[in-house]
Short mmCIF file of C-alpha atoms in Angstrom, two decimals:
data_model
loop_
_atom_site.label_atom_id
_atom_site.label_comp_id
_atom_site.label_asym_id
_atom_site.label_seq_id
_atom_site.Cartn_x
_atom_site.Cartn_y
_atom_site.Cartn_z
CA UNK A 1 4.53 26.38 98.75
CA UNK A 2 4.80 22.67 99.66
CA UNK A 3 8.59 22.84 99.94
CA UNK A 4 8.52 26.00 102.05
CA UNK A 5 5.94 24.42 104.37
CA UNK A 6 8.06 21.31 104.86
CA UNK A 7 11.12 23.43 105.56
CA UNK A 8 9.10 25.52 107.99
CA UNK A 9 8.06 22.38 109.82
CA UNK A 10 11.65 21.13 110.03
CA UNK A 11 12.78 24.51 111.34
CA UNK A 12 10.07 24.38 114.01
CA UNK A 13 11.28 20.95 115.08
CA UNK A 14 14.79 22.40 115.34
CA UNK A 15 13.68 25.20 117.67
CA UNK A 16 11.65 22.85 119.89
CA UNK A 17 14.61 20.46 120.20
CA UNK A 18 16.88 23.44 120.88
CA UNK A 19 14.61 24.74 123.64
CA UNK A 20 14.49 21.34 125.35
CA UNK A 21 18.25 20.95 124.93
CA UNK A 22 19.08 24.36 126.42
CA UNK A 23 16.88 23.90 129.46
CA UNK A 24 18.08 20.32 129.89
CA UNK A 25 21.71 21.44 129.89
CA UNK A 26 20.93 23.96 132.63
CA UNK A 27 19.28 21.21 134.71
CA UNK A 28 22.24 18.84 134.25
CA UNK A 29 24.62 21.50 135.58
CA UNK A 30 22.54 22.56 138.61
CA UNK A 31 24.67 20.68 141.19
CA UNK A 32 27.93 22.24 139.96
CA UNK A 33 26.39 25.70 139.67
CA UNK A 34 24.92 25.43 143.16
CA UNK A 35 28.33 24.50 144.56
CA UNK A 36 30.11 27.30 142.66
CA UNK A 37 27.61 29.88 143.94
CA UNK A 38 27.96 28.57 147.50
CA UNK A 39 24.24 28.31 148.21
CA UNK A 40 22.04 25.75 149.96
CA UNK A 41 19.24 23.68 148.47
CA UNK A 42 16.72 25.96 150.19
CA UNK A 43 18.19 29.09 148.61
CA UNK A 44 18.29 27.39 145.24
CA UNK A 45 14.60 26.57 145.58
CA UNK A 46 13.77 30.22 146.09
CA UNK A 47 16.01 31.31 143.22
CA UNK A 48 14.25 28.89 140.88
CA UNK A 49 11.14 31.01 141.36
CA UNK A 50 13.02 33.78 139.53
CA UNK A 51 13.47 31.39 136.61
CA UNK A 52 9.70 30.91 136.55
CA UNK A 53 9.02 34.63 136.95
CA UNK A 54 11.32 35.44 134.05
CA UNK A 55 9.63 32.81 131.87
CA UNK A 56 6.16 34.14 132.68
CA UNK A 57 7.24 37.71 131.91
CA UNK A 58 8.82 36.62 128.64
CA UNK A 59 5.67 34.79 127.59
CA UNK A 60 3.44 37.80 128.18
CA UNK A 61 5.92 40.13 126.47
CA UNK A 62 6.58 38.12 123.34
CA UNK A 63 2.98 37.12 122.54
CA UNK A 64 1.88 40.55 121.25
CA UNK A 65 5.31 41.06 119.63
CA UNK A 66 4.87 37.84 117.67
CA UNK A 67 1.46 39.00 116.46
CA UNK A 68 2.89 42.35 115.41
CA UNK A 69 6.21 41.40 113.81
CA UNK A 70 5.61 37.75 112.91
CA UNK A 71 7.07 34.52 114.26
CA UNK A 72 9.72 34.50 111.52
CA UNK A 73 11.30 37.56 113.13
CA UNK A 74 10.66 36.82 116.79
CA UNK A 75 11.53 33.09 116.99
CA UNK A 76 15.24 33.41 115.99
CA UNK A 77 15.71 36.40 118.28
CA UNK A 78 14.08 34.50 121.15
CA UNK A 79 16.25 31.45 120.46
CA UNK A 80 19.35 33.64 120.47
CA UNK A 81 18.28 35.23 123.76
CA UNK A 82 17.67 31.83 125.36
CA UNK A 83 20.98 30.48 124.01
CA UNK A 84 22.92 33.44 125.36
CA UNK A 85 21.10 33.20 128.68
CA UNK A 86 22.04 29.58 129.33
CA UNK A 87 25.71 30.47 129.94
CA UNK A 88 24.93 33.11 132.58
CA UNK A 89 24.30 30.71 135.52
CA UNK A 90 27.73 29.20 134.90
CA UNK A 91 29.33 32.56 135.72
CA UNK A 92 27.32 33.10 138.91
CA UNK A 93 29.53 33.42 141.99
CA UNK A 94 26.83 34.01 144.63
CA UNK A 95 23.09 33.99 145.19
CA UNK A 96 22.58 37.48 143.80
CA UNK A 97 24.31 36.89 140.49
CA UNK A 98 22.69 33.47 140.13
CA UNK A 99 19.26 35.02 140.71
CA UNK A 100 19.90 37.61 138.01
CA UNK A 101 21.17 34.90 135.64
CA UNK A 102 18.11 32.72 136.21
CA UNK A 103 15.80 35.67 135.63
CA UNK A 104 17.49 36.34 132.26
CA UNK A 105 17.46 32.65 131.31
CA UNK A 106 13.79 32.40 132.21
CA UNK A 107 13.00 35.46 130.10
CA UNK A 108 14.66 33.90 127.07
CA UNK A 109 12.96 30.56 127.68
CA UNK A 110 9.52 32.18 127.94
CA UNK A 111 10.06 34.18 124.76
CA UNK A 112 11.16 31.11 122.80
CA UNK A 113 8.37 28.95 124.23
CA UNK A 114 5.53 31.19 123.06
CA UNK A 115 7.02 32.33 119.75
CA UNK A 116 7.91 28.82 118.56
CA UNK A 117 4.44 27.56 119.54
CA UNK A 118 2.90 30.44 117.57
CA UNK A 119 4.95 29.40 114.54
CA UNK A 120 3.97 25.76 115.11
CA UNK A 121 0.32 26.80 114.88
CA UNK A 122 1.10 28.60 111.63
CA UNK A 123 2.66 25.39 110.28
CA UNK A 124 -0.32 23.34 111.46
CA UNK A 125 -2.66 25.74 109.69
CA UNK A 126 -0.70 25.20 106.49
CA UNK A 127 -0.78 21.41 106.78
CA UNK A 128 -4.52 21.41 107.50
CA UNK A 129 -4.08 18.54 109.95
CA UNK A 130 -2.82 18.20 113.56
CA UNK A 131 0.97 18.38 113.89
CA UNK A 132 1.36 20.21 117.21
CA UNK A 133 1.98 17.24 119.52
CA UNK A 134 5.01 16.07 117.56
CA UNK A 135 6.65 19.45 118.18
CA UNK A 136 6.14 19.05 121.92
CA UNK A 137 7.65 15.57 121.67
CA UNK A 138 10.68 17.21 120.02
CA UNK A 139 11.10 19.36 123.14
CA UNK A 140 11.24 16.20 125.27
CA UNK A 141 13.77 14.67 122.87
CA UNK A 142 15.91 17.79 123.30
CA UNK A 143 15.91 17.16 127.04
CA UNK A 144 17.07 13.57 126.52
CA UNK A 145 19.89 14.76 124.25
CA UNK A 146 20.90 17.27 126.93
CA UNK A 147 21.10 14.54 129.55
CA UNK A 148 23.35 12.44 127.32
CA UNK A 149 25.54 15.31 126.12
CA UNK A 150 25.71 16.88 129.57
CA UNK A 151 26.83 13.64 131.17
CA UNK A 152 29.61 13.31 128.59
CA UNK A 153 30.77 16.91 129.02
CA UNK A 154 30.78 16.61 132.80
CA UNK A 155 32.90 13.47 132.53
CA UNK A 156 35.55 15.56 130.76
CA UNK A 157 35.88 17.72 133.86
CA UNK A 158 35.05 20.99 132.10
CA UNK A 159 33.77 23.90 134.16
CA UNK A 160 30.09 24.95 133.95
CA UNK A 161 31.17 28.11 132.09
CA UNK A 162 33.02 26.09 129.44
CA UNK A 163 30.21 23.56 129.03
CA UNK A 164 27.37 26.08 128.92
CA UNK A 165 29.41 28.47 126.77
CA UNK A 166 29.83 25.73 124.18
CA UNK A 167 26.10 25.02 124.36
CA UNK A 168 25.34 28.74 123.93
CA UNK A 169 27.46 28.94 120.76
CA UNK A 170 25.75 25.83 119.39
CA UNK A 171 22.35 27.34 120.16
CA UNK A 172 23.20 30.61 118.42
CA UNK A 173 24.35 28.68 115.36
CA UNK A 174 21.13 26.63 115.22
CA UNK A 175 18.99 29.74 115.73
CA UNK A 176 20.67 31.47 112.79
CA UNK A 177 20.72 28.40 110.53
CA UNK A 178 17.04 27.51 110.96
CA UNK A 179 15.76 31.10 110.68
CA UNK A 180 15.54 31.34 106.85
CA UNK A 181 13.23 28.30 106.71
CA UNK A 182 10.59 29.84 108.98
CA UNK A 183 7.30 30.81 107.38
CA UNK A 184 6.44 34.42 106.76
CA UNK A 185 3.21 35.92 108.05
CA UNK A 186 1.43 34.83 104.89
CA UNK A 187 3.38 31.60 104.46
CA UNK A 188 0.53 29.25 105.25
CA UNK A 189 -1.76 30.52 102.54
CA UNK A 190 -4.85 29.79 104.60
CA UNK A 191 -8.22 31.06 103.41
CA UNK A 192 -9.66 33.86 105.46
CA UNK A 193 -12.77 33.32 107.53
CA UNK A 194 -15.81 35.51 107.36
CA UNK A 195 -14.78 37.16 110.64
CA UNK A 196 -11.34 38.25 109.44
CA UNK A 197 -12.15 38.97 105.79
CA UNK A 198 -11.63 42.57 104.82
CA UNK A 199 -14.12 43.89 102.31
CA UNK A 200 -12.77 45.99 99.42
CA UNK A 201 -14.81 49.02 100.34
CA UNK A 202 -13.76 49.07 104.00
CA UNK A 203 -11.26 51.89 104.68
CA UNK A 204 -7.90 50.64 105.93
CA UNK A 205 -8.15 52.78 109.05
CA UNK A 206 -11.49 51.28 110.05
CA UNK A 207 -10.21 47.75 109.47
CA UNK A 208 -7.12 48.41 111.60
CA UNK A 209 -9.25 49.98 114.32
CA UNK A 210 -11.60 46.99 114.33
CA UNK A 211 -8.67 44.58 114.67
CA UNK A 212 -7.26 46.67 117.46
CA UNK A 213 -10.55 46.54 119.35
CA UNK A 214 -10.70 42.78 118.96
CA UNK A 215 -7.27 42.43 120.53
CA UNK A 216 -7.80 44.67 123.53
CA UNK A 217 -9.65 41.99 125.47
CA UNK A 218 -8.79 38.31 125.67
CA UNK A 219 -11.91 36.19 124.99
CA UNK A 220 -13.34 34.19 127.88
CA UNK A 221 -12.79 30.96 125.94
CA UNK A 222 -9.03 31.64 125.90
CA UNK A 223 -9.05 32.12 129.67
CA UNK A 224 -10.94 28.83 129.94
CA UNK A 225 -8.25 27.10 127.91
CA UNK A 226 -5.62 28.78 130.10
CA UNK A 227 -7.31 27.50 133.27
CA UNK A 228 -7.26 23.96 131.88
CA UNK A 229 -3.58 24.40 130.96
CA UNK A 230 -2.88 25.42 134.54
CA UNK A 231 -4.55 22.26 135.84
CA UNK A 232 -2.91 19.89 133.35
CA UNK A 233 0.58 21.37 133.72
CA UNK A 234 0.19 21.33 137.50
CA UNK A 235 -0.31 17.59 137.13
CA UNK A 236 2.88 17.37 135.08
CA UNK A 237 4.74 19.32 137.75
CA UNK A 238 3.53 16.89 140.42
CA UNK A 239 4.91 13.96 138.43
CA UNK A 240 8.23 15.70 137.80
CA UNK A 241 8.91 16.40 141.47
CA UNK A 242 7.00 13.80 143.48
CA UNK A 243 6.81 10.56 141.48
CA UNK A 244 10.25 9.35 142.58
CA UNK A 245 9.64 10.37 146.19
CA UNK A 246 6.34 8.49 146.13
CA UNK A 247 7.98 5.17 145.31
CA UNK A 248 10.87 5.74 147.72
CA UNK A 249 9.05 7.13 150.77
CA UNK A 250 5.59 5.57 150.47
CA UNK A 251 6.37 2.18 148.92
CA UNK A 252 9.90 1.83 150.27
CA UNK A 253 11.52 1.25 146.88
CA UNK A 254 15.33 1.47 146.55
CA UNK A 255 16.62 4.74 145.07
CA UNK A 256 17.41 3.17 141.69
CA UNK A 257 13.95 1.62 141.45
CA UNK A 258 12.23 4.82 142.61
CA UNK A 259 13.87 6.73 139.77
CA UNK A 260 11.97 4.51 137.34
CA UNK A 261 8.73 6.27 138.28
CA UNK A 262 9.78 9.54 136.64
CA UNK A 263 11.46 7.61 133.83
CA UNK A 264 8.23 5.74 133.09
CA UNK A 265 6.20 8.94 133.20
CA UNK A 266 8.52 10.96 130.94
CA UNK A 267 8.98 8.13 128.44
CA UNK A 268 5.22 7.66 128.15
CA UNK A 269 4.83 11.43 127.69
CA UNK A 270 7.32 11.49 124.81
CA UNK A 271 5.94 8.44 123.02
CA UNK A 272 2.37 9.63 123.56
CA UNK A 273 3.11 13.00 121.99
CA UNK A 274 4.63 11.31 118.95
CA UNK A 275 1.35 9.42 118.47
CA UNK A 276 -1.17 12.09 119.50
CA UNK A 277 -1.34 13.92 116.17
CA UNK A 278 -2.66 10.81 114.46
CA UNK A 279 -5.21 10.32 117.23
CA UNK A 280 -6.32 13.96 116.98
CA UNK A 281 -6.68 13.65 113.20
CA UNK A 282 -8.71 10.46 113.56
CA UNK A 283 -10.87 11.19 116.59
CA UNK A 284 -10.64 14.97 117.14
CA UNK A 285 -8.99 17.14 119.77
CA UNK A 286 -11.96 16.98 122.16
CA UNK A 287 -11.67 13.19 122.32
CA UNK A 288 -7.90 13.40 122.87
CA UNK A 289 -8.34 15.73 125.85
CA UNK A 290 -11.39 13.94 127.29
CA UNK A 291 -10.08 10.39 127.15
CA UNK A 292 -6.46 11.38 127.75
CA UNK A 293 -7.33 13.26 130.95
CA UNK A 294 -9.58 10.38 132.03
CA UNK A 295 -6.76 7.88 131.50
CA UNK A 296 -4.38 10.15 133.42
CA UNK A 297 -6.81 10.35 136.35
CA UNK A 298 -7.18 6.58 136.38
CA UNK A 299 -3.42 6.03 136.17
CA UNK A 300 -2.54 8.43 139.01
CA UNK A 301 -5.33 7.08 141.22
CA UNK A 302 -4.03 3.54 140.65
CA UNK A 303 -0.44 4.61 141.37
CA UNK A 304 -1.39 6.36 144.60
CA UNK A 305 -3.60 3.56 145.95
CA UNK A 306 -1.43 0.61 144.95
CA UNK A 307 0.88 -1.02 147.47
CA UNK A 308 2.74 -2.82 144.68
CA UNK A 309 5.77 -1.15 143.08
CA UNK A 310 5.18 -2.70 139.60
CA UNK A 311 1.51 -1.67 139.63
CA UNK A 312 2.45 1.82 140.77
CA UNK A 313 4.94 2.11 137.90
CA UNK A 314 2.20 1.07 135.50
CA UNK A 315 0.01 3.79 137.00
CA UNK A 316 2.70 6.46 136.50
CA UNK A 317 3.14 5.24 132.93
CA UNK A 318 -0.59 5.55 132.23
CA UNK A 319 -0.56 8.99 133.88
CA UNK A 320 2.15 10.18 131.46
CA UNK A 321 0.49 8.62 128.42
CA UNK A 322 -2.84 10.21 129.27
CA UNK A 323 -1.41 13.68 129.85
CA UNK A 324 0.86 13.58 126.80
CA UNK A 325 -1.59 14.97 124.26
CA UNK A 326 -3.58 17.33 126.47
CA UNK A 327 -1.43 20.48 126.54
CA UNK A 328 -0.73 20.50 122.76
CA UNK A 329 -4.49 20.47 122.13
CA UNK A 330 -4.96 23.50 124.39
CA UNK A 331 -2.11 25.44 122.77
CA UNK A 332 -3.37 24.60 119.30
CA UNK A 333 -6.95 25.60 120.09
CA UNK A 334 -5.77 28.93 121.51
CA UNK A 335 -3.63 29.68 118.46
CA UNK A 336 -6.35 28.81 115.95
CA UNK A 337 -9.06 30.77 117.78
CA UNK A 338 -7.89 33.99 116.11
CA UNK A 339 -5.01 33.88 113.60
CA UNK A 340 -4.42 37.62 114.07
CA UNK A 341 -3.86 37.18 117.82
CA UNK A 342 -2.31 33.71 117.91
CA UNK A 343 0.79 34.82 119.80
CA UNK A 344 -1.17 36.73 122.43
CA UNK A 345 -3.63 33.90 122.98
CA UNK A 346 -0.88 31.28 123.23
CA UNK A 347 0.96 33.50 125.73
CA UNK A 348 -2.10 33.53 127.97
CA UNK A 349 -2.49 29.75 127.89
CA UNK A 350 1.23 29.03 128.17
CA UNK A 351 1.66 31.61 130.94
CA UNK A 352 -1.01 30.18 133.22
CA UNK A 353 0.15 26.68 132.34
CA UNK A 354 3.65 27.56 133.48
CA UNK A 355 2.22 28.91 136.74
CA UNK A 356 0.57 25.52 137.21
CA UNK A 357 3.84 23.71 136.51
CA UNK A 358 5.52 25.70 139.29
CA UNK A 359 2.54 25.53 141.64
CA UNK A 360 2.22 21.73 141.59
CA UNK A 361 5.24 20.95 143.78
CA UNK A 362 4.53 23.96 145.99
CA UNK A 363 0.96 22.83 146.69
CA UNK A 364 1.75 19.16 147.33
CA UNK A 365 4.47 19.99 149.87
CA UNK A 366 2.23 21.74 152.41
CA UNK A 367 -0.52 19.15 151.91
CA UNK A 368 1.86 16.44 153.12
CA UNK A 369 1.72 18.11 156.53
CA UNK A 370 -1.92 17.10 156.93
CA UNK A 371 -2.16 13.86 154.92
CA UNK A 372 0.09 11.13 153.50
CA UNK A 373 1.89 11.93 150.24
CA UNK A 374 -0.02 9.41 148.16
CA UNK A 375 -3.37 10.92 149.19
CA UNK A 376 -2.31 14.40 148.08
CA UNK A 377 -2.23 13.03 144.52
CA UNK A 378 -6.02 13.08 144.46
CA UNK A 379 -5.84 16.85 143.90
CA UNK A 380 -4.28 16.36 140.43
CA UNK A 381 -6.66 13.43 139.93
CA UNK A 382 -9.54 15.88 140.48
CA UNK A 383 -7.97 18.37 138.03
CA UNK A 384 -7.74 15.64 135.39
CA UNK A 385 -11.41 14.85 135.96
CA UNK A 386 -12.31 18.53 135.49
CA UNK A 387 -10.32 18.63 132.24
CA UNK A 388 -12.10 15.53 130.98
CA UNK A 389 -15.52 16.93 131.86
CA UNK A 390 -14.87 20.30 130.19
CA UNK A 391 -13.04 19.04 127.09
CA UNK A 392 -15.84 20.41 124.92
CA UNK A 393 -14.27 23.88 125.25
CA UNK A 394 -11.89 22.81 122.48
CA UNK A 395 -14.83 22.72 120.09
CA UNK A 396 -14.99 26.23 118.54
CA UNK A 397 -18.21 28.14 118.48
CA UNK A 398 -20.19 28.47 115.27
CA UNK A 399 -18.48 30.83 112.85
CA UNK A 400 -15.18 30.84 114.75
CA UNK A 401 -11.93 29.76 113.08
CA UNK A 402 -11.18 26.07 113.62
CA UNK A 403 -8.02 24.10 114.11
CA UNK A 404 -7.31 21.59 111.32
CA UNK A 405 -8.67 18.10 111.98
CA UNK A 406 -8.97 15.62 109.18
CA UNK A 407 -11.04 12.69 110.23
CA UNK A 408 -12.32 12.98 113.72
CA UNK A 409 -14.44 16.06 114.04
CA UNK A 410 -17.52 13.91 113.80
CA UNK A 411 -16.46 11.86 116.77
CA UNK A 412 -16.59 14.91 118.97
CA UNK A 413 -19.55 16.72 117.57
CA UNK A 414 -21.93 13.82 117.30
CA UNK A 415 -22.73 14.74 113.70
CA UNK A 416 -22.12 12.68 110.64
CA UNK A 417 -20.01 14.15 107.84
CA UNK A 418 -23.13 14.78 105.82
CA UNK A 419 -24.55 17.01 108.55
CA UNK A 420 -21.31 18.78 109.45
CA UNK A 421 -21.13 22.51 108.88
CA UNK A 422 -19.63 23.36 105.46
CA UNK A 423 -16.09 24.67 105.45
CA UNK A 424 -15.23 27.81 103.61
CA UNK A 425 -12.91 27.05 100.71
CA UNK A 426 -11.01 28.87 98.03
CA UNK A 427 -9.75 27.49 94.72
CA UNK A 428 -6.32 26.76 96.17
CA UNK A 429 -7.84 24.92 99.12
CA UNK A 430 -8.79 22.00 96.86
CA UNK A 431 -5.32 21.79 95.38
CA UNK A 432 -3.79 21.85 98.82
CA UNK A 433 -6.08 19.09 100.02
CA UNK A 434 -5.19 16.96 97.01
CA UNK A 435 -1.52 17.44 97.76
CA UNK A 436 -1.99 16.01 101.27
CA UNK A 437 -4.04 12.97 100.25
CA UNK A 438 -2.64 9.66 101.37
#
C-alpha cells in the first residue's frame, strides 16, 4: 500500500506538471499563432473567452464522470485530450478555426484540471496529511519549463504546428506512462465515516438510492467554498494581467523593470505553494487561508499605494506569497467534504474559480475609466479581506468528513488536543499512522 501511494503521488505530480507545461506552451506560441491566423489583439481577446468557456464546460462535465468511473480512468483520458488539443491552435488559419481550436483546448484543460485535483485529494486522503499545495506548485513549475522549452524551440525557427505537435506527442506519452501508477477508487484505504458507512442489512438498492439523493444537490458549504475560490482566483487574474502595467503606467518603470512585478508575484506563488503543506499540517487550513489572505490584502494595498518601485515590488511579492496557499485549501476542503462526490464538488469550486480568473482583468479594465489603475486594486484587496474573515468555512461541521491535518487543527478550533473530537479509526489506521511518523 505504501509503495502504491508513493507512486500515485508521483503520477499526480506528473499530471500537474504536464498540465502547466501544455498551457504554458500554448501561451508561448500565442504571438506566432495570432500572426498565422491573421487576427488583431482585440479579436484574440474575444477568442480567449472561448478557451475559458471550454474549460468551464470541461470542469462541469468531468466532475460527475470522475465520481462515477474513478480518477484512475478519467485522468489519463483527460490528459490525452488536453495533449491532443494543444496542437490544434497551431493549425488555425483564421479566426473561426482558431476559436474552435481554443474551445477544444479549453475543454481538455478543464477536464484535466478537475480530474487530477480529484486524484490529488485521493492521494492526500491516503497520506493523512496536507499534500495538495505541492501539486499546485508543480503546475507552476510546468509553466516555467514551458517558457524555457518554448523559447528554445522558437529559436530553432520551427512552425507552431511542428512545435506544438512535438509537445502533443510528449504529452500523450506522459499520460500513458503515468496512468498505471494512479490509485484505484479504493487505493487510499481510508476508513469510512458514519455518514458513508453501509450497514450489512441495508439493501443495495436503498444504499444506491440514498447516495443518488445526496448527489442531486450541491451542499451550500460547497457553493461557499466556490464563491471564495472565485474571489481568490480573481485576485490572481488581476496580478497576471495588471501587475506589469501598474509599474509601467502608474510608477513609470522601464519595461524590463515593470516585468519584474509579475515575476515577483509568480515566483512567490510557486515558493509559497511548496511550503504551504507544512504550514497547513502545523497550523491548519483555516489559519493558512485567514493569514494568507490577510497578507495578500496587505501586500496589494502596499503595492497600490506606494510611489516607490522597490516597495511596490515587495508588495506584489507579498501578494503572491499570501495567495499561494489559499486555492489549494479550498479545493482540498471541497474534495474531502464527501469522498463519494469529490469530483463533482471540486468541479463546482474550480469552475467558479476559473470564472473569477477570467473576470479579474475584465472588471479592472472598465474600472480604470472612472478611477486610476492603482485604486482599482482595492476591489481584490476587499475580496482578500472577505476570504480572511470567512476562512472558518474550511472547518467541517460536526460529523462531516475532514481533510487530513496533522498538527494544527487545534490552532483553528481553539481546542486543545485533549478536548478535540475523537477521530474514527480502524485497525489499519494505527499502522498507517505509524508508517508516517517522523
